[in-house]
XYZ file of C-alpha atoms in Angstrom:
137
model
C 160.450 54.309 150.448
C 157.495 53.352 148.331
C 156.130 49.859 148.239
C 156.267 48.336 144.761
C 152.883 47.808 143.224
C 151.638 44.317 142.590
C 152.267 43.271 139.001
C 149.133 42.951 136.878
C 147.571 39.522 136.640
C 148.222 37.600 133.382
C 144.526 37.923 132.471
C 144.784 41.726 132.776
C 147.871 41.752 130.571
C 146.127 39.702 127.873
C 143.105 42.033 127.945
C 145.388 45.051 127.721
C 147.260 43.443 124.797
C 143.940 42.665 123.127
C 142.796 46.295 123.450
C 146.145 47.627 122.246
C 146.024 45.326 119.204
C 142.566 46.591 118.299
C 143.697 50.175 118.804
C 146.624 49.646 116.424
C 144.189 48.334 113.820
C 141.918 51.359 114.252
C 144.917 53.701 113.991
C 145.949 51.997 110.735
C 142.453 52.555 109.309
C 142.595 56.241 110.292
C 146.057 56.561 108.715
C 144.713 54.999 105.506
C 141.961 57.619 105.381
C 144.564 60.360 105.870
C 146.648 58.938 103.041
C 143.591 58.765 100.763
C 142.751 62.407 101.521
C 146.296 63.566 100.702
C 146.189 61.986 97.252
C 145.229 64.729 94.819
C 142.739 64.836 93.429
C 141.147 63.071 96.373
C 139.200 59.989 95.330
C 135.916 60.389 97.187
C 134.882 56.772 96.621
C 138.175 55.497 98.050
C 137.771 57.778 101.053
C 134.147 56.672 101.526
C 135.237 53.014 101.330
C 138.012 53.678 103.856
C 135.477 55.306 106.177
C 133.203 52.282 105.762
C 136.080 49.939 106.646
C 136.845 52.056 109.709
C 133.189 51.972 110.730
C 133.018 48.160 110.496
C 136.310 47.680 112.353
C 135.351 50.205 115.046
C 131.894 48.661 115.507
C 133.477 45.235 116.049
C 136.076 46.639 118.432
C 133.468 48.605 120.369
C 131.198 45.547 120.676
C 134.095 43.512 122.095
C 135.110 46.323 124.438
C 131.515 46.893 125.579
C 131.074 43.194 126.313
C 134.227 43.309 128.406
C 132.939 46.374 130.280
C 129.598 44.654 130.921
C 131.313 41.440 132.048
C 133.470 43.260 134.610
C 130.703 45.673 135.653
C 132.816 48.671 134.700
C 131.199 51.599 136.548
C 131.565 54.125 133.686
C 130.392 51.773 130.953
C 127.261 53.752 129.988
C 129.257 56.913 129.317
C 131.882 54.884 127.477
C 129.196 53.224 125.325
C 127.802 56.685 124.472
C 131.267 57.755 123.319
C 131.359 54.744 121.000
C 127.921 55.557 119.565
C 129.047 59.146 118.963
C 132.113 57.964 117.040
C 130.113 55.564 114.874
C 127.585 58.328 114.138
C 130.435 60.668 113.204
C 131.924 58.114 110.807
C 128.517 57.379 109.199
C 127.884 61.108 108.719
C 131.312 61.660 107.183
C 130.897 58.626 104.947
C 127.538 59.896 103.656
C 128.907 63.409 103.124
C 132.012 62.203 101.281
C 129.989 59.752 99.146
C 127.486 62.389 98.089
C 129.497 65.600 97.933
C 133.183 64.784 98.377
C 135.410 66.107 101.098
C 133.823 68.999 102.989
C 135.661 72.291 102.423
C 137.793 73.353 105.336
C 137.287 70.115 107.278
C 140.313 67.968 108.056
C 138.450 64.653 107.967
C 141.315 62.393 109.087
C 142.483 64.995 111.611
C 138.994 65.225 113.084
C 138.738 61.442 113.372
C 142.253 61.084 114.787
C 141.677 63.846 117.356
C 138.503 62.152 118.598
C 140.232 58.793 118.707
C 143.275 60.088 120.588
C 141.118 61.847 123.175
C 138.925 58.766 123.630
C 141.924 56.460 124.002
C 143.765 58.688 126.456
C 140.735 59.438 128.648
C 138.139 56.674 128.381
C 140.140 53.626 127.357
C 142.948 54.477 129.771
C 140.397 54.650 132.598
C 139.107 51.203 131.591
C 142.615 49.733 131.570
C 143.338 51.341 134.956
C 140.128 49.798 136.338
C 141.140 46.384 135.016
C 144.648 46.700 136.461
C 143.211 47.616 139.863
C 141.419 44.282 139.896
C 138.194 45.072 138.099
C 138.213 41.695 136.405
């Protein structure tokens, strides 16, 4: 017979809800980019503007998440911060490319962004939430 785990503290639940709310907002921005890319002919300015909106939203989310990690002394925060920088660099590069030359041939821009985001959420953000639920706050 296993012993039931202790329910998460209310503070942990509110942090988890906060992160999930931000993640929904980021997912909506990525979905908007995908929708813009499917519209033919693709409007490169609309896509570039959508990428810019994603970059601003992600930068704000990452700053909040990084402050949380610093506040709780999350042990993997440096690696997690590097992942955030990589994503912001990716978005800036894509935004510049789309603004200047349109969608790159053979590159699934929204798919590439979504794949990165899904991997980051499942691996890095899940580890952060697990740390918080184990009492890392």
